[in-house]
Coordinates of C-alpha atoms (C1' of nucleotides) in Angstrom, one line a residue:
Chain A
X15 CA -85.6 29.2 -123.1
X16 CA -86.2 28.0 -126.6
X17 CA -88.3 29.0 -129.3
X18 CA -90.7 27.0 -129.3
X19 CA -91.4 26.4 -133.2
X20 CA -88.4 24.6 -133.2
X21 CA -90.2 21.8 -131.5
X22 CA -93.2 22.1 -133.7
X23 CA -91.5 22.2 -136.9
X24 CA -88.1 20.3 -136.4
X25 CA -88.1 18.0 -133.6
X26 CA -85.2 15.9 -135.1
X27 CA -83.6 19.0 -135.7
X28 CA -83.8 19.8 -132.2
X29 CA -83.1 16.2 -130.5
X30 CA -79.7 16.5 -132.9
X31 CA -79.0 19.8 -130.8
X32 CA -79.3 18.0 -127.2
X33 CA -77.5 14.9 -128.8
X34 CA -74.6 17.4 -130.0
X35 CA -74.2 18.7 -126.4
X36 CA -73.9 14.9 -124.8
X37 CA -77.8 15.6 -123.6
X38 CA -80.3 12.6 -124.0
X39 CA -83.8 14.2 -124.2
X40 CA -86.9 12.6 -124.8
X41 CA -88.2 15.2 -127.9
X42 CA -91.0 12.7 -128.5
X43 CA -92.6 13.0 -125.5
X44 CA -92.6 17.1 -125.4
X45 CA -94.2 16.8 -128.8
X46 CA -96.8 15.1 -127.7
X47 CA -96.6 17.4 -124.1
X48 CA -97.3 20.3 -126.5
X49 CA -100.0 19.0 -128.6
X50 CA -102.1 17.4 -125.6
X51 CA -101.5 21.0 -123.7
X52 CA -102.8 22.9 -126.7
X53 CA -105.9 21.0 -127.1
X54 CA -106.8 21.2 -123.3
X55 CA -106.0 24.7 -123.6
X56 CA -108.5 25.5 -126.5
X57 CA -110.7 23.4 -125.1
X58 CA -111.0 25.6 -122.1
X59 CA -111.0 28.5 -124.0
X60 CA -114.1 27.5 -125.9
X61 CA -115.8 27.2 -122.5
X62 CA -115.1 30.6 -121.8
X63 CA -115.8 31.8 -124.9
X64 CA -119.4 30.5 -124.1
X65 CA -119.4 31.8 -120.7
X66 CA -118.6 35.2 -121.8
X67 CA -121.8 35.2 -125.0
X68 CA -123.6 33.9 -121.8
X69 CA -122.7 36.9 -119.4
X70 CA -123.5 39.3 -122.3
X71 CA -127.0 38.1 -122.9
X72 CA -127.7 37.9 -118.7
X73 CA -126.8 41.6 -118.8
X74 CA -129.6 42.0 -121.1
X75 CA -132.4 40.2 -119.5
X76 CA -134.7 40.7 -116.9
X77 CA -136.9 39.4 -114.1
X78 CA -137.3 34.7 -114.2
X79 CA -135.5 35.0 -117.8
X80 CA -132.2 36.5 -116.0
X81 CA -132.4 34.2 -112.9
X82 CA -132.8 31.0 -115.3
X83 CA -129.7 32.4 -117.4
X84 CA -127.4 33.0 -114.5
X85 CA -128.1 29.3 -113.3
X86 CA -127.3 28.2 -116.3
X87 CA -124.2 30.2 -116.5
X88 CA -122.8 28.6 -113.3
X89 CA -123.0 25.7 -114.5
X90 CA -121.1 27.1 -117.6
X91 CA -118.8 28.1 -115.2
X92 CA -117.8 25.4 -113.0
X93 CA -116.9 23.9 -116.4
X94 CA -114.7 26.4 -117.7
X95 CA -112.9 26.5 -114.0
X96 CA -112.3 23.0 -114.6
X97 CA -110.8 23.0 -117.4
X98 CA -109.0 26.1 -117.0
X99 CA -107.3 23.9 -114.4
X100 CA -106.4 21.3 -115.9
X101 CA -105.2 22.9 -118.7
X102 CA -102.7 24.8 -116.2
X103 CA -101.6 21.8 -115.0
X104 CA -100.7 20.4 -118.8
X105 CA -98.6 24.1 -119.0
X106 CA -96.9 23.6 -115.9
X107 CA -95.6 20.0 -116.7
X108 CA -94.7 21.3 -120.0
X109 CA -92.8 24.2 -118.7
X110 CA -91.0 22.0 -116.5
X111 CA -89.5 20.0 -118.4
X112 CA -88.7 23.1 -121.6
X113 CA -87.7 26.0 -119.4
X114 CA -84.2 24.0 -118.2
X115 CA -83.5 23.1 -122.1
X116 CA -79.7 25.1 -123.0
X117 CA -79.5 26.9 -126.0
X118 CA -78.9 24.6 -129.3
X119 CA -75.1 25.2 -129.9
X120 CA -73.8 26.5 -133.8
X121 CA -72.7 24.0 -135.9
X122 CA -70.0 25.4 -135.7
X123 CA -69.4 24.8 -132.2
X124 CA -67.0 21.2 -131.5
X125 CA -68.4 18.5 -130.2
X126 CA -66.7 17.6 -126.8
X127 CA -66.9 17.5 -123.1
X128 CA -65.0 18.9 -121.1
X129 CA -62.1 21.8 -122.0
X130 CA -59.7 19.7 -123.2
X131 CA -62.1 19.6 -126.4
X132 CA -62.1 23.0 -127.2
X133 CA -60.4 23.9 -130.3
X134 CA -57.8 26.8 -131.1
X135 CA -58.8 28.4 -133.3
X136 CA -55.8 30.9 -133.2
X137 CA -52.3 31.9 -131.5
X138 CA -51.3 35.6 -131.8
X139 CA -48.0 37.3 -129.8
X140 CA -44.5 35.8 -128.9
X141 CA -43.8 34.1 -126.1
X142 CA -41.7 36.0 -123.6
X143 CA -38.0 34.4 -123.0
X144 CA -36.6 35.8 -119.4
X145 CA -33.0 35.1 -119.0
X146 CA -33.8 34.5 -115.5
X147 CA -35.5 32.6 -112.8
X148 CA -39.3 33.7 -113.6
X149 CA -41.7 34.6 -110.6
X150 CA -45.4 34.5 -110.7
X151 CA -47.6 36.9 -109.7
X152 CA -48.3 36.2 -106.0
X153 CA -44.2 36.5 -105.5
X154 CA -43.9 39.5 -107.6
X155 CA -47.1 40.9 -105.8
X156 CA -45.8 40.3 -102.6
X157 CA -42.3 41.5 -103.3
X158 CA -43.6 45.1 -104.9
X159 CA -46.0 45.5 -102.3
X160 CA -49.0 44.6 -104.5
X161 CA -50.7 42.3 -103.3
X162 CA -51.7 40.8 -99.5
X163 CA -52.9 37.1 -99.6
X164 CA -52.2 36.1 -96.1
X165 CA -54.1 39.1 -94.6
X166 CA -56.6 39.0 -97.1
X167 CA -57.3 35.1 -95.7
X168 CA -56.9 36.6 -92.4
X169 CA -59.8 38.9 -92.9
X170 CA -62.1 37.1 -95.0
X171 CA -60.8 33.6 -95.8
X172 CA -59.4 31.8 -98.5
X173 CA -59.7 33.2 -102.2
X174 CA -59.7 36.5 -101.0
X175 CA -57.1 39.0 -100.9
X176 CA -55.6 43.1 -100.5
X177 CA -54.7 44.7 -103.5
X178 CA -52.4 47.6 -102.6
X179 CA -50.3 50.6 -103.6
X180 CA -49.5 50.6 -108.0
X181 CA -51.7 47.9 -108.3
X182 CA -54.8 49.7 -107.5
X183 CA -53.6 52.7 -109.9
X184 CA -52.8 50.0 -112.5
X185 CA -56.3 48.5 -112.0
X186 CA -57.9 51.8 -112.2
X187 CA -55.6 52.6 -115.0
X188 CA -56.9 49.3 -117.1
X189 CA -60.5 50.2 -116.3
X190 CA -60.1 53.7 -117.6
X191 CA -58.4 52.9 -120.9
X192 CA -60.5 50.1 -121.1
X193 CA -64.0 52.3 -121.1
X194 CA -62.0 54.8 -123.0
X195 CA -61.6 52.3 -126.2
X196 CA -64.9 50.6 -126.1
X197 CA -66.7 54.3 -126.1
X198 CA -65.1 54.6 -129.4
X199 CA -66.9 51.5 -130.4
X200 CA -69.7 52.7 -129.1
X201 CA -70.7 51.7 -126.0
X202 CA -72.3 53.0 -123.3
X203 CA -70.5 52.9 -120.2
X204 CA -72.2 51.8 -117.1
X205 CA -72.0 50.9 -113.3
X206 CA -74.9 48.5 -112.6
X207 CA -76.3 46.9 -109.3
X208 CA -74.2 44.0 -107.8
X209 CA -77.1 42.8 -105.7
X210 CA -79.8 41.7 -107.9
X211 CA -82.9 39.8 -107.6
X212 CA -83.5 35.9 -108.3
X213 CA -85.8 37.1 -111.7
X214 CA -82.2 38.7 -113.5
X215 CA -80.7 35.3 -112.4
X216 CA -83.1 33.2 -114.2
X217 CA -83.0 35.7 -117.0
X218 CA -79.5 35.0 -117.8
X219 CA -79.7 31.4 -117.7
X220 CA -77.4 31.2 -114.0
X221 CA -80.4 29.8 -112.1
X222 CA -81.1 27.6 -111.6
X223 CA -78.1 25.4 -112.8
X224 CA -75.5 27.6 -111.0
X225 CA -77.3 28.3 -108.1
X226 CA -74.7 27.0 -106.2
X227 CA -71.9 29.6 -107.4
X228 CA -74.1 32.6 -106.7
X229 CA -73.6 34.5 -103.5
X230 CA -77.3 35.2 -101.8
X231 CA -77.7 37.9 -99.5
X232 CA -79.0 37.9 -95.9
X233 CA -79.8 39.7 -93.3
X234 CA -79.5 39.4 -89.9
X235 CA -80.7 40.2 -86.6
X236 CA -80.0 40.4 -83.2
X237 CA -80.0 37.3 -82.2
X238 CA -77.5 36.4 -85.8
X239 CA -79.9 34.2 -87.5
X240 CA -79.7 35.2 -91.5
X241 CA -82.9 35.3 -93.4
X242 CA -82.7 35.5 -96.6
X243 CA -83.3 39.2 -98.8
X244 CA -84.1 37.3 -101.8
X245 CA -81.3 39.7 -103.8
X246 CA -78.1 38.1 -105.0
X247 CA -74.5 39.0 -105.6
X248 CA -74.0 38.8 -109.1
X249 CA -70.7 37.0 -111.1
X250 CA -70.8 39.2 -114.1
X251 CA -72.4 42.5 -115.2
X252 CA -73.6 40.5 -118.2
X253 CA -76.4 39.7 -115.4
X254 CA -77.5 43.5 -114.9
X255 CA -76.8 44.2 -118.2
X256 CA -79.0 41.8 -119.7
X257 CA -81.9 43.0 -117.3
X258 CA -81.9 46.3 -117.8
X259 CA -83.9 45.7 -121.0
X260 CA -86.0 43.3 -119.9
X261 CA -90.0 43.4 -121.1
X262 CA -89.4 46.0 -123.6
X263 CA -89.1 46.4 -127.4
X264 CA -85.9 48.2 -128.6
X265 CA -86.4 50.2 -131.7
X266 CA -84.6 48.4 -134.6
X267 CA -82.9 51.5 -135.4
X268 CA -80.9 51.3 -132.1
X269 CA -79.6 48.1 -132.4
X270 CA -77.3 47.0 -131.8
X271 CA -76.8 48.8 -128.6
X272 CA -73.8 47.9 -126.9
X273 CA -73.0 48.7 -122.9
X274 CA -69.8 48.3 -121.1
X275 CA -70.2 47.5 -117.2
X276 CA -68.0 48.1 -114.7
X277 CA -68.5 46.1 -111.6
X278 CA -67.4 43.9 -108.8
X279 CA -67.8 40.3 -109.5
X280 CA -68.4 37.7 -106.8
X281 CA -68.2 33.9 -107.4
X282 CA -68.7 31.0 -104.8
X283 CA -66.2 29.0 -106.8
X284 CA -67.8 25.8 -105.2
X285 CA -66.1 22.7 -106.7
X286 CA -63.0 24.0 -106.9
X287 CA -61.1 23.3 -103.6
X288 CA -57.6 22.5 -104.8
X289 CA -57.9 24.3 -108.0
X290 CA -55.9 27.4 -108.5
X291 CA -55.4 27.8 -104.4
X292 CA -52.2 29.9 -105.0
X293 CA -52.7 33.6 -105.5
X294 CA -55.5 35.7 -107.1
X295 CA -56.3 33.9 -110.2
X296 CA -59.5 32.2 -108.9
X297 CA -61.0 34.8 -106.2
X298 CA -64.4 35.1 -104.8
X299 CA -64.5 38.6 -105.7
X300 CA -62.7 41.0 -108.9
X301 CA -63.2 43.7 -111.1
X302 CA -64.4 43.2 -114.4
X303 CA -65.7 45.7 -117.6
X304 CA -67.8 43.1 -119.4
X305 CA -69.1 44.2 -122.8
X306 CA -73.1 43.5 -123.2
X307 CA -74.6 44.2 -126.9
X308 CA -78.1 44.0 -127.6
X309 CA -78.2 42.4 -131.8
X310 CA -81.1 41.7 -134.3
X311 CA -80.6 38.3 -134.9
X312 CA -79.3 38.5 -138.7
X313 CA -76.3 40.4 -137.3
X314 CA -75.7 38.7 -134.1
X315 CA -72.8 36.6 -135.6
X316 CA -71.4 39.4 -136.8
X317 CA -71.3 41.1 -133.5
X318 CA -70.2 38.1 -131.7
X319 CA -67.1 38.0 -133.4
X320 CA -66.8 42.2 -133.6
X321 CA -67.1 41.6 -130.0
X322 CA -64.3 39.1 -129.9
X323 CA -62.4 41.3 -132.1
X324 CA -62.3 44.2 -129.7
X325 CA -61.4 41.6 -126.8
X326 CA -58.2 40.6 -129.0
X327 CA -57.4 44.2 -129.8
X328 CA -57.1 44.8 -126.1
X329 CA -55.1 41.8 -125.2
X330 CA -52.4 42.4 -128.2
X331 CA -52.3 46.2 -127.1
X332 CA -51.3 45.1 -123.3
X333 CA -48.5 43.4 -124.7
X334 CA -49.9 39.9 -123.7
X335 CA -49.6 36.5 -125.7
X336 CA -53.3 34.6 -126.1
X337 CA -54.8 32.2 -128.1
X338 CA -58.3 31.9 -129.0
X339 CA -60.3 29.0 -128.5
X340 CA -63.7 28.1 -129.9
X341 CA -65.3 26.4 -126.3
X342 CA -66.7 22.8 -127.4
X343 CA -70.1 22.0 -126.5
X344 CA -70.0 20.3 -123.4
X345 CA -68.4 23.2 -121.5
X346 CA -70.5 25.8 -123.2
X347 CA -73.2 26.4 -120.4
X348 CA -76.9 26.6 -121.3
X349 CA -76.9 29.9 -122.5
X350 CA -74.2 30.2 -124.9
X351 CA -75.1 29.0 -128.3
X352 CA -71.2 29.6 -129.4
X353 CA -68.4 30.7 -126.9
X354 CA -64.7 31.9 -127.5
X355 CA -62.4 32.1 -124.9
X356 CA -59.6 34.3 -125.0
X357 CA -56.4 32.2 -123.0
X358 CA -53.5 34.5 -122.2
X359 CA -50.3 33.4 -121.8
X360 CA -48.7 33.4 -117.4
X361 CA -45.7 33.0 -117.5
X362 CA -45.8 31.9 -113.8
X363 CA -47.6 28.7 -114.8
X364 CA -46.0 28.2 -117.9
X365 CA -49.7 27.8 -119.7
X366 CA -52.3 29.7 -121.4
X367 CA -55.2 30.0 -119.2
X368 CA -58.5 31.8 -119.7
X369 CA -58.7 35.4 -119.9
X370 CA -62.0 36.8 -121.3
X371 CA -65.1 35.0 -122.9
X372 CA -67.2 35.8 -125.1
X373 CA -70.9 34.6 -125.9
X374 CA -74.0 34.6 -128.4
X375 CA -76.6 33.8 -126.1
X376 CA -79.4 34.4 -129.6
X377 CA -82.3 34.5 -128.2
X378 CA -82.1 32.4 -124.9
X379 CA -82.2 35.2 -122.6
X380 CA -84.1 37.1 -124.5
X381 CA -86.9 35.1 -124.2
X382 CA -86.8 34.6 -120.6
X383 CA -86.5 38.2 -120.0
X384 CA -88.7 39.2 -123.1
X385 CA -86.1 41.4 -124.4
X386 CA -88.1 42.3 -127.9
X387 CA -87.1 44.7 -130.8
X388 CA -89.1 46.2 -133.7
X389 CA -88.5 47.4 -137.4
X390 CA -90.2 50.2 -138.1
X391 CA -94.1 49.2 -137.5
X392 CA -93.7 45.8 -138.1
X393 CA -94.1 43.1 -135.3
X394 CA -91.9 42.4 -132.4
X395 CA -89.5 39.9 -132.5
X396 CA -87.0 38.2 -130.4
X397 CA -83.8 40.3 -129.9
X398 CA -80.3 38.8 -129.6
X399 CA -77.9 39.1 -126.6
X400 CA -73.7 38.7 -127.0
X401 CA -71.6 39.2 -123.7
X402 CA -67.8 39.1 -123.9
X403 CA -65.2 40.3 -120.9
X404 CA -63.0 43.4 -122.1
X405 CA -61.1 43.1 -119.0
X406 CA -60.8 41.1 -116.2
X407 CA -59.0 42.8 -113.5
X408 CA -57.6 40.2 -111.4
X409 CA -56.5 37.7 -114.3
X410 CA -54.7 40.6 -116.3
X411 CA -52.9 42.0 -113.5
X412 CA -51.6 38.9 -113.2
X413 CA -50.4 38.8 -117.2
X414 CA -49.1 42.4 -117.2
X415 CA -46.8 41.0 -113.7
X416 CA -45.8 38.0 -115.2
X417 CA -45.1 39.1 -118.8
X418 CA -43.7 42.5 -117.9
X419 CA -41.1 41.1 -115.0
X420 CA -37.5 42.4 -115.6
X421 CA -34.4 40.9 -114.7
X422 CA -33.9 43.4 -111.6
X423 CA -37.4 42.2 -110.0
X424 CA -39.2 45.5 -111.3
X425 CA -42.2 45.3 -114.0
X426 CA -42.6 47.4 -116.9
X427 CA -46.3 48.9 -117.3
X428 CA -47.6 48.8 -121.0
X429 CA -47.5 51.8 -123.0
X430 CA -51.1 52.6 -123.2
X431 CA -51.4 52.2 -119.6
X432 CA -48.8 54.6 -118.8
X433 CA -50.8 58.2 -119.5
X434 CA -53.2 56.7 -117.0
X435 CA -50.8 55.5 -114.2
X436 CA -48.6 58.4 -114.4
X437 CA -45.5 55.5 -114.4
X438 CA -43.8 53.1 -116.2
X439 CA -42.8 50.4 -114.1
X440 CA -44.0 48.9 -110.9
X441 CA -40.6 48.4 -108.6
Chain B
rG3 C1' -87.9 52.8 -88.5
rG4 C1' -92.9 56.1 -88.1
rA5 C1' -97.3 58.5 -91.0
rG6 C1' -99.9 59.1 -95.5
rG7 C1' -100.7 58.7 -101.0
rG8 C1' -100.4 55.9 -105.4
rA9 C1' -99.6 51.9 -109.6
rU10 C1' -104.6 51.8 -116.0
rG11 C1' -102.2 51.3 -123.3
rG12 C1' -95.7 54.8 -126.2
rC13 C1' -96.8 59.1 -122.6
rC14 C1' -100.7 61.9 -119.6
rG15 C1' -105.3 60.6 -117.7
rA16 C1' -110.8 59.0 -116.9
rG17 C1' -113.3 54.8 -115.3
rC18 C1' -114.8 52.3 -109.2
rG19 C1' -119.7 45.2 -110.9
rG20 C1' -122.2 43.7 -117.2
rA21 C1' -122.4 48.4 -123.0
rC22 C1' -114.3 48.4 -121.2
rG23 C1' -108.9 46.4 -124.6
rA24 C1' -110.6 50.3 -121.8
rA25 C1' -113.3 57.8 -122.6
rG26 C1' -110.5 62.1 -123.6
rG27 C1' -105.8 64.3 -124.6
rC28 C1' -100.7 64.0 -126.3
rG29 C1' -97.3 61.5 -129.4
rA30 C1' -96.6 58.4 -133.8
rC31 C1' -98.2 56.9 -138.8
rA32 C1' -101.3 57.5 -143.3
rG33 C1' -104.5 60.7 -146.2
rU34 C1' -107.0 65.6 -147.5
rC35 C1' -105.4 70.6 -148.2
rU36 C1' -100.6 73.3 -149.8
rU37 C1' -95.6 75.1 -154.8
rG38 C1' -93.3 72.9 -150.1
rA39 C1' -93.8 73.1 -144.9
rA40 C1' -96.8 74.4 -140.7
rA41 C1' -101.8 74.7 -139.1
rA42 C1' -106.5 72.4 -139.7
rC43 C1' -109.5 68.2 -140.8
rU44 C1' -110.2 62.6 -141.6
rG45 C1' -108.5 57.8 -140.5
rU46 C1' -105.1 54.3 -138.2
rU47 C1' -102.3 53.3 -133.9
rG48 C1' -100.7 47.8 -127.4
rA49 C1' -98.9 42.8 -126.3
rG50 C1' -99.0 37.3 -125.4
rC51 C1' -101.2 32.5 -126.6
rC52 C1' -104.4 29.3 -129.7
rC53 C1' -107.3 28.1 -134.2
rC54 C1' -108.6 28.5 -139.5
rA55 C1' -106.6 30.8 -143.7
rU56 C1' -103.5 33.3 -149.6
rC57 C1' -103.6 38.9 -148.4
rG58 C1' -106.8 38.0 -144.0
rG59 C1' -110.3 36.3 -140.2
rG60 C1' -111.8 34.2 -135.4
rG61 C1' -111.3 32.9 -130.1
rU62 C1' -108.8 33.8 -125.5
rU63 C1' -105.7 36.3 -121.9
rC64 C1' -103.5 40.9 -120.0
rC65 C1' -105.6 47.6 -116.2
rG66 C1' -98.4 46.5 -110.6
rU67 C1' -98.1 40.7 -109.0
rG68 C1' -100.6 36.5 -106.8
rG69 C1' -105.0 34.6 -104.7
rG70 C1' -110.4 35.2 -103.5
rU71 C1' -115.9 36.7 -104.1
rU72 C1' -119.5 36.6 -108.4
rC73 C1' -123.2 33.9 -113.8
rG74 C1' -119.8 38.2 -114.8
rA75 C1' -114.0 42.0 -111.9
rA76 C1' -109.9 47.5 -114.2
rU77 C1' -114.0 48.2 -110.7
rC78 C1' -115.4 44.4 -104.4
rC79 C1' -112.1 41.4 -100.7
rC80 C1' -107.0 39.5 -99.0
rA81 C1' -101.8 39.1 -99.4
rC82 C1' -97.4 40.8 -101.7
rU83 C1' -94.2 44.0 -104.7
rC84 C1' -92.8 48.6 -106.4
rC85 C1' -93.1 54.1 -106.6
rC86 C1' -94.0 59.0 -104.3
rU87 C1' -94.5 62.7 -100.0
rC88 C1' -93.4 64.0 -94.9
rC89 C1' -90.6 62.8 -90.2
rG90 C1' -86.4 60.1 -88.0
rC91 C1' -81.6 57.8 -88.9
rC92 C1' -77.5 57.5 -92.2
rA93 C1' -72.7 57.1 -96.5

RNA sequence: GGAGGGAUGGCCGAGCGGACGAAGGCGACAGUCUUGAAAACUGUUGAGCCCCAUCGGGGUUCCGUGGGUUCGAAUCCCACUCCCUCCGCCA
């Protein structure tokens, strides 16, 4: 949700914004929304105001003089209920049409529509030359005993698959060294709820746009039919994250305060039939630590790119070539006021494809989940909220296989993997 | 799953139709006292929205959430949510 001074004192400002991310919204007409809805709303309130001098004085009279003022008074009060009414009904219609608005992007942020328009911003690491015939991941996988697509299809369907024997040491082994660097960072490592409730959802700006990639949970009973349990599987821990500060006010002195989450992601991936079909690059469910840092807002740009500093860090020490996009504003979903992708390099598909993200959300969800902070005694404002991936499971198993693949089929683990594994190469 | 109890301000806790944004205590902040500190004493101390305005002032809403009764609801009624205790089941 936006602030809503930006309406009142810079609607052009603010049309400029929607106009920037290919939007056409009529700004006019939720000016004059707002100043219609205001009036009704004082208006209303000066009934009430009435109604309460009137309640005061009733409790102080007696006998015919108390009867006459409490007639009066209903009348007072069928007035007030009235207008209370119609006053909600102005908020409601208001609401409706301001609640869906996304974030105004950074000028910073390119214009464009889909990802072909994002911009790189910069390449780091050298591309790896194999003097052989290169594999990707799913026959590397399949080869070292990694990874089970067909039985994971057989057991659950498509997108889903069994990730077996090193793998699941290297995977714990990213996850550890992972939480181990962003400690020294100072985060707070955590292991949130998956299942959470619609009100986290609409928090973080996923509902109700992506509705339709969200997993909701059921139950069912004998008979099978599901009903629903009104909790949800969540995509990201940027979801829990965010909500676990919800409707308080952070002591400026803490800020920011950064958590790392480890959790299971799940992802409908709706709209995406053909894409990505081969192997575990696009699954329905991976691993993630996803870095969440609650920011004042003067040092929120700051953080977003300390944020995207660590993610590079982690990338160059696995050994894996990326580039670093700045996401263009049609592909920047409604939180995100500025995005970078990180795109590593897979060998396997000859391409840099996305690896982590990272986003300033400023104040959007903040102000749906009425995430506040405070300076010393002064008043509470709206905090800031920057997510960013540290490591995606799936996806960077699939770099270290495709970028670590030797010549005898055998793939070397990166060096600050290795204390955790307990070995060097997968083979 | 069965039986009971509860939800009030940063925290504890009173209130059970009008004097209640809410006693009292704790905490926090400021002052007095003190060489300094502690103690003691005095004062201040929630959030949202709207209006006027220069610091500031006024109105309104909020006692788990949503409805209802009433001139008037923290207080009465209904529904829901969450928490706690005991029993059963269970990783």
């Amino acid at each position: 949700m936006l602030d809503i001074t930006l309406l009142r004192t810079d609607p052009d400002g603010l049309a400029a914004s929607f106009a920037h991310r290919g939007l056409t919204i009529d700004v006019p007409a939720l000016v004059a929304l707002d100043e219609s809805r205001r009036r009704t709303r004082a208006a209303a309130e000066e009934l009430r105001a009435a109604q309460n001098r009137a309640g005061k004085e009733i409790a102080r009279l007696q006998g015919a003089d108390k009867q006459a003022a409490i007639a009066a008074a209903a009348d007072l009060a069928e007035q007030y209920k009235a207008a209370l009414a119609e006053a909600d009904v102005l908020d409601a219609r208001f609401e409706a049409m301001w609640v869906p608005l996304p974030n105004p992007p950074h000028a910073s942020v390119p214009k464009g529509v889909t990802d072909a328009d994002n911009v790189t911003i910069k390449t780091r690491g050298t591309l790896p030359s194999f003097g052989f015939p290169v594999l990707d991941h799913v026959d590397l996988g399949e080869r070292l005993g990694l990874l089970d697509m067909d039985r994971g299809a057989k057991v659950s369907g498509s997108r889903f698959a069994f990730l077996k024997g090193r793998a699941v040491m290297l995977e714990f082994a990213l996850v550890q060294w992972a939480l181990g660097r962003l400690m020294e960072e100072g985060f707070t490592p955590v292991v949130p709820p998956v299942l959470v409730r619609d009100q986290a959802l609409f928090g973080t700006g996923f509902f109700p746009g992506a509705r339709d990639q969200v997993y909701a949970v059921g139950v069912s009973d004998a008979k099978g039919n599901i009903t629903a349990d009104d909790l949800y599987l969540v995509g990201t821990a940027e979801v829990p994250l965010a909500g676990l500060h919800a409707d308080e006010i952070l002591d400026a002195a803490m800020l920011p305060l950064r958590y790392a989450g480890f959790s299971t992601c799940f992802r409908r991936e709706s709209g995406t039939y053909g894409k990505d079909a081969r192997g575990i690059f696009r699954v329905h469910q991976f691993d993630k630590v996803e870095m969440f840092s609650y920011c004042p807002p003067e040092r929120s740009w700051e953080e977003h790119d300390a944020l995207l500093a660590i993610e590079e860090s982690l990338i160059a020490a696995l050994g894996i070539p990326y580039r670093v996009v700045n996401v263009c504003s049609g592909d920047l979903g409604d939180s995100a006021a500025k995005k970078y992708d990180i795109e590593g390099w897979f060998p396997g598909q000859n391409a840099y494809r996305e690896l982590t993200s990272c986003s300033n959300t400023t104040d959007y969800q903040a102000r749906r989940l009425r995430i506040r902070y405070r300076e010393g005694s002064g008043d509470p404002a709206m905090a800031h909220t920057l997510n960013g991936t540290a490591v995606a499971v799936g996806r960077t198993l699939i770099a270290l296989l495709e970028n670590g693949q030797q010549a005898d089929g055998s793939v070397i683990v990166p060096e600050v993997l290795q204390p955790y594994t307990g070995f060097e190469r997968l083979s």
